[in-house]
mmCIF file of C-alpha atoms in Angstrom:
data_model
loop_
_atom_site.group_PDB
_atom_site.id
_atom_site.type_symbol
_atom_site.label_atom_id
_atom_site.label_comp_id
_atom_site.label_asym_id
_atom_site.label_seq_id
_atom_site.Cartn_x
_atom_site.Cartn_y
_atom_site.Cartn_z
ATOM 1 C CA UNK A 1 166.465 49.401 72.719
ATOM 2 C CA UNK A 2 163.223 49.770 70.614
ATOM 3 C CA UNK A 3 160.219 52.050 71.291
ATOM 4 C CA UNK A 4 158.138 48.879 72.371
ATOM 5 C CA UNK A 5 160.756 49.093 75.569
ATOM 6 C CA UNK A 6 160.126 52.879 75.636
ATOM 7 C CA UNK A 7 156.578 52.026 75.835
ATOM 8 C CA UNK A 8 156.730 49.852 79.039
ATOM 9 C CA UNK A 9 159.146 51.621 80.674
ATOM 10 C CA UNK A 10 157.246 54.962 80.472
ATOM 11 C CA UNK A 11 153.769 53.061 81.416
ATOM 12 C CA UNK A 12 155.012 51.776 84.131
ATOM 13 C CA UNK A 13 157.596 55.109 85.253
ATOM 14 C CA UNK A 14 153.933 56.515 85.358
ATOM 15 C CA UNK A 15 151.892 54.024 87.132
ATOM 16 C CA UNK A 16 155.044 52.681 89.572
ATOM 17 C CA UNK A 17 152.940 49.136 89.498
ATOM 18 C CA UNK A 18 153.836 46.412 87.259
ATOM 19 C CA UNK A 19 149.447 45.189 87.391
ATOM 20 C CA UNK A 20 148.012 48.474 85.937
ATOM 21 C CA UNK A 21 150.836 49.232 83.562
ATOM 22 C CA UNK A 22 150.505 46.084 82.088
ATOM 23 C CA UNK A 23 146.355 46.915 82.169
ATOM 24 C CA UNK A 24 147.358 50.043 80.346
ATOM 25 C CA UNK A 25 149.414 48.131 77.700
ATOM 26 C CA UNK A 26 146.592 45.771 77.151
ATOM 27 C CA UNK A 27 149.373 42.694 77.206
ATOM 28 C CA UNK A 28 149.828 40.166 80.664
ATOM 29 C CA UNK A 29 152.166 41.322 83.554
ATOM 30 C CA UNK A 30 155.204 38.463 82.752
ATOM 31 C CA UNK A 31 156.027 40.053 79.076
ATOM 32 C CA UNK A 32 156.281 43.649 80.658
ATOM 33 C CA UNK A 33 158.400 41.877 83.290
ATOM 34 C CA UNK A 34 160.847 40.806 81.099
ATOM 35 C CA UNK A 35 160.898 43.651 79.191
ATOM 36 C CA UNK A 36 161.520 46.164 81.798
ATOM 37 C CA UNK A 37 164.767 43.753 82.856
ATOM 38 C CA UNK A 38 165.961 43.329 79.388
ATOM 39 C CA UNK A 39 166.523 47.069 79.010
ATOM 40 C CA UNK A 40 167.561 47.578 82.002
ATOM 41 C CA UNK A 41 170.151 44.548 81.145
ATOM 42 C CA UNK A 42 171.130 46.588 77.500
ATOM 43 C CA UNK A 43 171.576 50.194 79.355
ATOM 44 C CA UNK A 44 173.847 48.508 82.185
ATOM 45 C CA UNK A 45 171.677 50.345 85.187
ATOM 46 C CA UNK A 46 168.625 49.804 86.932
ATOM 47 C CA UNK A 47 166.142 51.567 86.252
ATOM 48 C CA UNK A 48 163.818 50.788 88.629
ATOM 49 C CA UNK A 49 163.819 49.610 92.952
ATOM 50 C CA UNK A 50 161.591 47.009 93.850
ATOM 51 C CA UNK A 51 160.515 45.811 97.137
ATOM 52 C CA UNK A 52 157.606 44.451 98.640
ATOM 53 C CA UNK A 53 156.045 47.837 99.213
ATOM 54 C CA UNK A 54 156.380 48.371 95.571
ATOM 55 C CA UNK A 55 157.892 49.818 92.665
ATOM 56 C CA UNK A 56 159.976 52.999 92.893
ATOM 57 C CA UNK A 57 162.095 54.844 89.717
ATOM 58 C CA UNK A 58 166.030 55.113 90.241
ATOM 59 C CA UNK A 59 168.111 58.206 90.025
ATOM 60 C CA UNK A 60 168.532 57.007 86.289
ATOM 61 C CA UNK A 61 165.251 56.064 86.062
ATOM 62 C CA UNK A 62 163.836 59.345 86.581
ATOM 63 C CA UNK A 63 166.319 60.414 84.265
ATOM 64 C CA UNK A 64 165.158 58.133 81.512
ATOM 65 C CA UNK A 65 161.380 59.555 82.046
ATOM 66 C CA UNK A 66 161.662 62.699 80.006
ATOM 67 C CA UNK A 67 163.823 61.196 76.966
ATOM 68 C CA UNK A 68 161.882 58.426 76.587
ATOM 69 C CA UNK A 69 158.500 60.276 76.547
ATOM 70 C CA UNK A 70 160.678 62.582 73.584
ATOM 71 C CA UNK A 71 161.738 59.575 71.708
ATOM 72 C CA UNK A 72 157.739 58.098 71.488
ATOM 73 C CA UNK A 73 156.388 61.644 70.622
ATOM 74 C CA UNK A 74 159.075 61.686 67.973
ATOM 75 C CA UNK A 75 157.973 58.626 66.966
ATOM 76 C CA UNK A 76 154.470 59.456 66.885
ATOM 77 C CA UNK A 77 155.092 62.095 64.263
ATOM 78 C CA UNK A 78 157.274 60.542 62.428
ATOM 79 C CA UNK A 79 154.470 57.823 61.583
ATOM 80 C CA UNK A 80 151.802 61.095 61.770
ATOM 81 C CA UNK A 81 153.771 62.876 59.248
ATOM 82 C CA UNK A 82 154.066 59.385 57.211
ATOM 83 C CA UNK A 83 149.929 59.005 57.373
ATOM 84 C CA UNK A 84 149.707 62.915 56.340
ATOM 85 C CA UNK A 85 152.237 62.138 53.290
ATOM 86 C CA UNK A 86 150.566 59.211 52.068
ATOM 87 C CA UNK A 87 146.947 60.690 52.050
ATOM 88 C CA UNK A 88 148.132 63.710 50.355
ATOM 89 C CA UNK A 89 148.057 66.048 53.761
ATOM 90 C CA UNK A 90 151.950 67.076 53.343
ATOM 91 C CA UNK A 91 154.597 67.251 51.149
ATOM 92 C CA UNK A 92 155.799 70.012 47.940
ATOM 93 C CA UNK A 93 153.748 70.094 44.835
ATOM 94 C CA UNK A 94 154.904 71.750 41.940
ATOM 95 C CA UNK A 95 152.419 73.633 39.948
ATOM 96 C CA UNK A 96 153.468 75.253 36.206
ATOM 97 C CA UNK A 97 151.145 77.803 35.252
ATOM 98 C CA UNK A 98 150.832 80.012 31.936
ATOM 99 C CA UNK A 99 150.805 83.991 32.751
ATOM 100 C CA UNK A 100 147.049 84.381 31.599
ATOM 101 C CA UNK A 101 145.958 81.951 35.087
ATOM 102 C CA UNK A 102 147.785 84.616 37.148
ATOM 103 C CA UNK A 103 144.554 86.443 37.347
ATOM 104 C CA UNK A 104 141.627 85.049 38.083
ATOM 105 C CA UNK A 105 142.055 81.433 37.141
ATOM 106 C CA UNK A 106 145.079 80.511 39.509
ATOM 107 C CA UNK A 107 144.025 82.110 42.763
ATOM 108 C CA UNK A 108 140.248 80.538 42.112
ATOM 109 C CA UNK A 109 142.192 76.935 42.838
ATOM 110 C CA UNK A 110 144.998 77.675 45.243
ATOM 111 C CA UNK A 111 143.157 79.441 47.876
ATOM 112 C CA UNK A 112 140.589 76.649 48.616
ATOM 113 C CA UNK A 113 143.431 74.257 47.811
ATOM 114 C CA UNK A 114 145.676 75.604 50.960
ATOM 115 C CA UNK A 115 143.024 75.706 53.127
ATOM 116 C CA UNK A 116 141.602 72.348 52.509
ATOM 117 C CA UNK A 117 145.552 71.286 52.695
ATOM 118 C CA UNK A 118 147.480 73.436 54.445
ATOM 119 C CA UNK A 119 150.536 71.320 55.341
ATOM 120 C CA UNK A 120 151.117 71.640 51.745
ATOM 121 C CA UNK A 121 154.122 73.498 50.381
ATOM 122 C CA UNK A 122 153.339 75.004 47.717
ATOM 123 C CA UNK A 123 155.777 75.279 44.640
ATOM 124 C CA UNK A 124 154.630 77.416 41.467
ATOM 125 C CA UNK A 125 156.404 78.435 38.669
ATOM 126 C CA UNK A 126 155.504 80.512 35.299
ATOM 127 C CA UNK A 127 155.971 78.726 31.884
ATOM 128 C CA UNK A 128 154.571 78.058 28.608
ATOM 129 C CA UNK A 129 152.110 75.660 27.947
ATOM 130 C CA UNK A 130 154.284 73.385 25.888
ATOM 131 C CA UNK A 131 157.968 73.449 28.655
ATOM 132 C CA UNK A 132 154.876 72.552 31.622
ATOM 133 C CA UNK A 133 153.759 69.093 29.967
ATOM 134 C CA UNK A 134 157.619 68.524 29.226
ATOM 135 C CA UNK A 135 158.409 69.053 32.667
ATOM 136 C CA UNK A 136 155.508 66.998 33.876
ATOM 137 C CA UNK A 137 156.372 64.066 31.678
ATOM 138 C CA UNK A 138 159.943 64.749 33.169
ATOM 139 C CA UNK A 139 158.392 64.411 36.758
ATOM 140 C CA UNK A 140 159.893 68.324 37.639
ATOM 141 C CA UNK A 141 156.245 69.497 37.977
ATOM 142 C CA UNK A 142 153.751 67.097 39.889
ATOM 143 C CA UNK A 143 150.588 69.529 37.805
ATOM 144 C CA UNK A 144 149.979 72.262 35.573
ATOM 145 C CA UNK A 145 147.397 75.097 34.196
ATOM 146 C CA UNK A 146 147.803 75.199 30.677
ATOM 147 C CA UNK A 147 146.168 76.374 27.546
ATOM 148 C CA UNK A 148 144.414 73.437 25.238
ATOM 149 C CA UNK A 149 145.332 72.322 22.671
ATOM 150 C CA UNK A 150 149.114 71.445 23.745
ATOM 151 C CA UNK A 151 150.895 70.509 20.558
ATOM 152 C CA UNK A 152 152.954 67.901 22.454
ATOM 153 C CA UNK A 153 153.318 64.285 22.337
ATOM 154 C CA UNK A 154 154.366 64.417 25.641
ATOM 155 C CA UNK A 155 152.484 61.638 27.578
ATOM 156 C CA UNK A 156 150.568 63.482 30.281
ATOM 157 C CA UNK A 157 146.768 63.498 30.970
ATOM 158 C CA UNK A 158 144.561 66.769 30.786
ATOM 159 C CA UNK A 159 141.046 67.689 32.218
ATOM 160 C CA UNK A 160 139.493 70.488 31.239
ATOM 161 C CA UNK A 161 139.013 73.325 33.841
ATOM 162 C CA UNK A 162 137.628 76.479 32.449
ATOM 163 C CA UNK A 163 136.189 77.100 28.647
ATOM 164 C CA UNK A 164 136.039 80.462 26.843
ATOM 165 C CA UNK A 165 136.116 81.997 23.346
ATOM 166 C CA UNK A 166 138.645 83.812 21.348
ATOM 167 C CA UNK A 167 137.160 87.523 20.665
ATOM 168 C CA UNK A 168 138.256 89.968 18.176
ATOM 169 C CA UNK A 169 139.976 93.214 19.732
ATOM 170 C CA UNK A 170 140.107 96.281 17.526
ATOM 171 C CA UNK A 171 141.500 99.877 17.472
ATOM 172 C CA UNK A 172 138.474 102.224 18.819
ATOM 173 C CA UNK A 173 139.123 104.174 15.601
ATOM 174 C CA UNK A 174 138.633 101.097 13.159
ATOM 175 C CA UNK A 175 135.044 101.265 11.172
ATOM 176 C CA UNK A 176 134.746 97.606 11.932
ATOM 177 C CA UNK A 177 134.880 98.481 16.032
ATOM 178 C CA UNK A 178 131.279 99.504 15.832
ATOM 179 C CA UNK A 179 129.753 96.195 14.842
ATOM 180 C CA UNK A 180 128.355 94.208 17.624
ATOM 181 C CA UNK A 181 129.944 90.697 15.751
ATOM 182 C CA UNK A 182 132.039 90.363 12.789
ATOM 183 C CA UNK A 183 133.549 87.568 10.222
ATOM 184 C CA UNK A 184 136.733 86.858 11.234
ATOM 185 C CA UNK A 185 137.182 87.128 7.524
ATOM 186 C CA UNK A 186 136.631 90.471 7.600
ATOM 187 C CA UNK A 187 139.762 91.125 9.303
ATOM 188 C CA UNK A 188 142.099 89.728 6.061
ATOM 189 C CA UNK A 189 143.218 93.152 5.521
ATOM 190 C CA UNK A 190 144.216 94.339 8.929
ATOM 191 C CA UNK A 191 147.722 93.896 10.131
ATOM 192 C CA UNK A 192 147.491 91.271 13.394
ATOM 193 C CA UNK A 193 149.114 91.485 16.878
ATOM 194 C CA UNK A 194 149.484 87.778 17.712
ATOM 195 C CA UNK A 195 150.789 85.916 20.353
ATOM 196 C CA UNK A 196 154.666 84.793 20.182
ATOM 197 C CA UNK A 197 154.570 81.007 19.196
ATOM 198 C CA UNK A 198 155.792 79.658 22.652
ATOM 199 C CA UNK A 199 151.628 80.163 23.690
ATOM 200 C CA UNK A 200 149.127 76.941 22.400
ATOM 201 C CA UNK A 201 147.163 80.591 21.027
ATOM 202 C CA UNK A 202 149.679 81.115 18.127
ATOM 203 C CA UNK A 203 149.113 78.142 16.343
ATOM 204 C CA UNK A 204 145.310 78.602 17.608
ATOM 205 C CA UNK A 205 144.830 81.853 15.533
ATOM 206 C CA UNK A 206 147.509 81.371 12.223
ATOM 207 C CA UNK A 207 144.767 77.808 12.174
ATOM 208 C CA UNK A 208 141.818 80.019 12.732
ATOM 209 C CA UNK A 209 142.991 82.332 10.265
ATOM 210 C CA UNK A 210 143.662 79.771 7.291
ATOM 211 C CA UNK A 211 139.932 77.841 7.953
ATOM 212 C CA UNK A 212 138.633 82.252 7.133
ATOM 213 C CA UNK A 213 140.280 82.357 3.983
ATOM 214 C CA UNK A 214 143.677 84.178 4.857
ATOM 215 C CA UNK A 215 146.810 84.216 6.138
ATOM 216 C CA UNK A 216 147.332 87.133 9.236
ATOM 217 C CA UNK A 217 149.899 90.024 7.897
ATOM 218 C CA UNK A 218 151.970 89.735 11.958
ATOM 219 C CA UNK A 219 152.840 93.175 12.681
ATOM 220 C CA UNK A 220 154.033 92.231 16.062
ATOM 221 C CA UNK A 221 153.998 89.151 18.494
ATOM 222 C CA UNK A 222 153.457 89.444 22.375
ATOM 223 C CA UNK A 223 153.809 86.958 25.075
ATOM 224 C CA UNK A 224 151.139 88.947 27.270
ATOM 225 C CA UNK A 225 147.226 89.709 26.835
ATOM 226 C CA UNK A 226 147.998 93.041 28.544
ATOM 227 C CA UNK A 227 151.120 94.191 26.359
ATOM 228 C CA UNK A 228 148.619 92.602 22.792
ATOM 229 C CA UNK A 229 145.923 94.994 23.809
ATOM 230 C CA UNK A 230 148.161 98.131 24.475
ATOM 231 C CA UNK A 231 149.686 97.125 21.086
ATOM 232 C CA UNK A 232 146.226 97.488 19.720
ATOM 233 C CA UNK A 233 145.289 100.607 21.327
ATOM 234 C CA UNK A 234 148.365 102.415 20.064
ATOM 235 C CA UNK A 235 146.998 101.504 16.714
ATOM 236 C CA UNK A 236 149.549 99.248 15.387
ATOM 237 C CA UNK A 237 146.821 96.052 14.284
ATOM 238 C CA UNK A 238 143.973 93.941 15.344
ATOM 239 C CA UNK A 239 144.485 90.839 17.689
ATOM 240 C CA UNK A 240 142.280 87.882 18.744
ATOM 241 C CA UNK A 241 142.093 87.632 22.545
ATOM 242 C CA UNK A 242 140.284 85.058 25.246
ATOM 243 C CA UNK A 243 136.750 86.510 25.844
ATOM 244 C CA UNK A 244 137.940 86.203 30.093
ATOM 245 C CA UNK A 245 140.968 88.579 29.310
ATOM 246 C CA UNK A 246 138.444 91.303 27.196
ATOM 247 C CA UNK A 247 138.473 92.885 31.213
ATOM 248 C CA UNK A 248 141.618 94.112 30.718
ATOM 249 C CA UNK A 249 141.066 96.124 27.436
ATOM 250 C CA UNK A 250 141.740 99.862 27.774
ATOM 251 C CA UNK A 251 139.223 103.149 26.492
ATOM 252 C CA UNK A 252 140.886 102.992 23.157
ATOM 253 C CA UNK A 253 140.030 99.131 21.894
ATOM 254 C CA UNK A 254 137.119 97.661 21.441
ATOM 255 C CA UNK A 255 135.690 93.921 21.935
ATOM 256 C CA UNK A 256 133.703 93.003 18.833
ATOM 257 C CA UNK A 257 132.488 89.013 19.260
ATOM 258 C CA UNK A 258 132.856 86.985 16.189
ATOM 259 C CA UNK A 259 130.202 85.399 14.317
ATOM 260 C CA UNK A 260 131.788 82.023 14.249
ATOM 261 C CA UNK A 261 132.585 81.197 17.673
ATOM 262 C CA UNK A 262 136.465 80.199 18.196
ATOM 263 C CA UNK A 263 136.485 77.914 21.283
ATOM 264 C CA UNK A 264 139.652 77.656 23.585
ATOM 265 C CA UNK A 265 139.928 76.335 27.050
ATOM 266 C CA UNK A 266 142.077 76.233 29.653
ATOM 267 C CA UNK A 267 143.303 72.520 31.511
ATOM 268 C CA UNK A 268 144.832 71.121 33.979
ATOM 269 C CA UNK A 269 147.977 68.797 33.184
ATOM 270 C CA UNK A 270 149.409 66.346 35.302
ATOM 271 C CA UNK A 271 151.149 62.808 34.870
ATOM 272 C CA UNK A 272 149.511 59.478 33.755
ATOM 273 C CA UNK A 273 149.936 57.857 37.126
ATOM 274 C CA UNK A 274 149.569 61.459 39.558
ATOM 275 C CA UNK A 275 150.881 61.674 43.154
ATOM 276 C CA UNK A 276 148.647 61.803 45.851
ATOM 277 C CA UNK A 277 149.142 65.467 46.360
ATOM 278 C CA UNK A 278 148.968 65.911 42.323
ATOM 279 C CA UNK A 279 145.422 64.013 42.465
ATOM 280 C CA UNK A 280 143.959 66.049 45.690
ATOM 281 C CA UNK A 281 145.011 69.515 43.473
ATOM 282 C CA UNK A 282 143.314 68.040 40.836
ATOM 283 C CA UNK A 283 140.583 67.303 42.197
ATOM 284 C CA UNK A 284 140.336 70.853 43.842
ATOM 285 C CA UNK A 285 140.643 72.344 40.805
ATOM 286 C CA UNK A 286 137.820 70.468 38.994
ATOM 287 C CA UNK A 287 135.204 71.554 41.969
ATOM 288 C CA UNK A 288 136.377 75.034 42.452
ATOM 289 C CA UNK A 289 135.657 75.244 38.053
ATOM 290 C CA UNK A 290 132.089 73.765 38.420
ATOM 291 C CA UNK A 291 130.876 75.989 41.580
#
């Protein structure tokens, strides 16, 4: 039994005439003929009466109506659900993403990505910059949001998504907190709250740093913009921060903007040869950044 036999026998269980369920089938009457007799041969039962009058369903025949019409709309999502998966429509995508996308940056691509795909299941999971290209280039994430430059020879391709600038973050108190834009070499002397190394920032800053003149004095490293800034406040250094996360400063910082701009940006990582689903997030991603 194959669903080509389903097929006829449900055409003609619904027309009860050999002529028009053939019409319906678009194929001549003799195939469907010998069709309908060759299941009815593999099941052991007839399935249909005929007589001159015409064509009437059996007691198993009418039986046989209802599975067969479950089988073929089985069928017909099974090869839906195929089309779907191989266009990108369904499946599970994996997304790493560093904590600083949480706010503003994330949600800006996954809400037009869901409804533009909404069969989509939707796997995210928080890491560092470097452990999301790994796991990328170890095909356990299908895409990632991650800060650029990753120091990784990992081989996975990035796109840019969002640029910004680093911005110097100072105790209200500090004399230099009143200046509208400052050296970053005027900040030698302070004692810096830097990000830990697992963030592409570290290395960003200590290289920023060095290129001023001097080597930061680390009073303490943070993972988090939020827990850097109420570092700062409570007086304990000076940090350099993306410009986008200055929102969260509290009363008792201030944003001073440095004379020499610092340039960061955030990407998008994902594999050299993507996934369907990897290349429609991608793709989401880069509009939803331009608008």
């Amino acid at each position: 039994m194959d669903l080509r036999q389903l097929r006829y026998f449900s055409a003609l269980a619904e027309t009860l005439n050999f002529h028009r369920a053939a019409e319906r089938l678009h194929i001549s009457q003799p195939p469907l003929t010998v069709a309908i007799r060759k299941l009815e041969d593999e099941l052991g039962v007839a399935l249909f009466e005929r007589d001159p009058r015409g064509v009437r369903l059996t007691t198993a025949g009418l039986a046989a109506v209802a599975p067969a019409r479950e089988a073929l709309a089985a069928a017909e999502k099974v090869r839906e659900s195929v089309r779907q998966g191989a266009a990108g429509l369904r499946g599970r995508l994996s997304i790493g993403f560093i904590g600083s996308a949480i706010g503003e940056l994330l949600p800006r691509i996954v809400s037009p990505f869901r409804q533009a795909y909404p069969e989509v299941e939707l796997a995210l999971e928080e890491m560092n910059s470097v452990e999301i290209v790994r796991a990328i280039a170890a095909r356990r994430l299908d895409v990632g949001l991650v800060r650029l430059p990753v120091m990784d020879s990992a081989p996975v391709a990035f796109d840019v998504i969002e640029t910004d600038e680093l911005v110097a973050v100072l105790p209200a108190s500090d004399v230099l907190a009143r200046r509208k834009t400052l050296d970053l070499g005027a900040l030698a002397d302070r004692s810096f709250i830097i990000y830990s190394p697992v963030s592409v920032l570290h290395a960003t800053i200590r290289l920023a740093c060095h290129r001023a003149g001097f080597t930061p004095r680390v009073a303490q490293e943070a993972v988090q913009v939020q827990t850097i800034l109420s570092l700062v406040e409570a007086g304990l250094g000076v940090a350099l921060i993306p410009g986008r996360s200055a929102r969260f400063a509290g009363e008792g910082v201030r944003i001073v903007t440095l004379a020499e701009p610092l340039p960061i940006a955030m990407g998008i990582a994902r594999a050299n040869e993507p996934s369907v689903l990897a290349q429609n997030f991608v793709r989401t991603a880069l509009a939803g950044c331009q608008d």
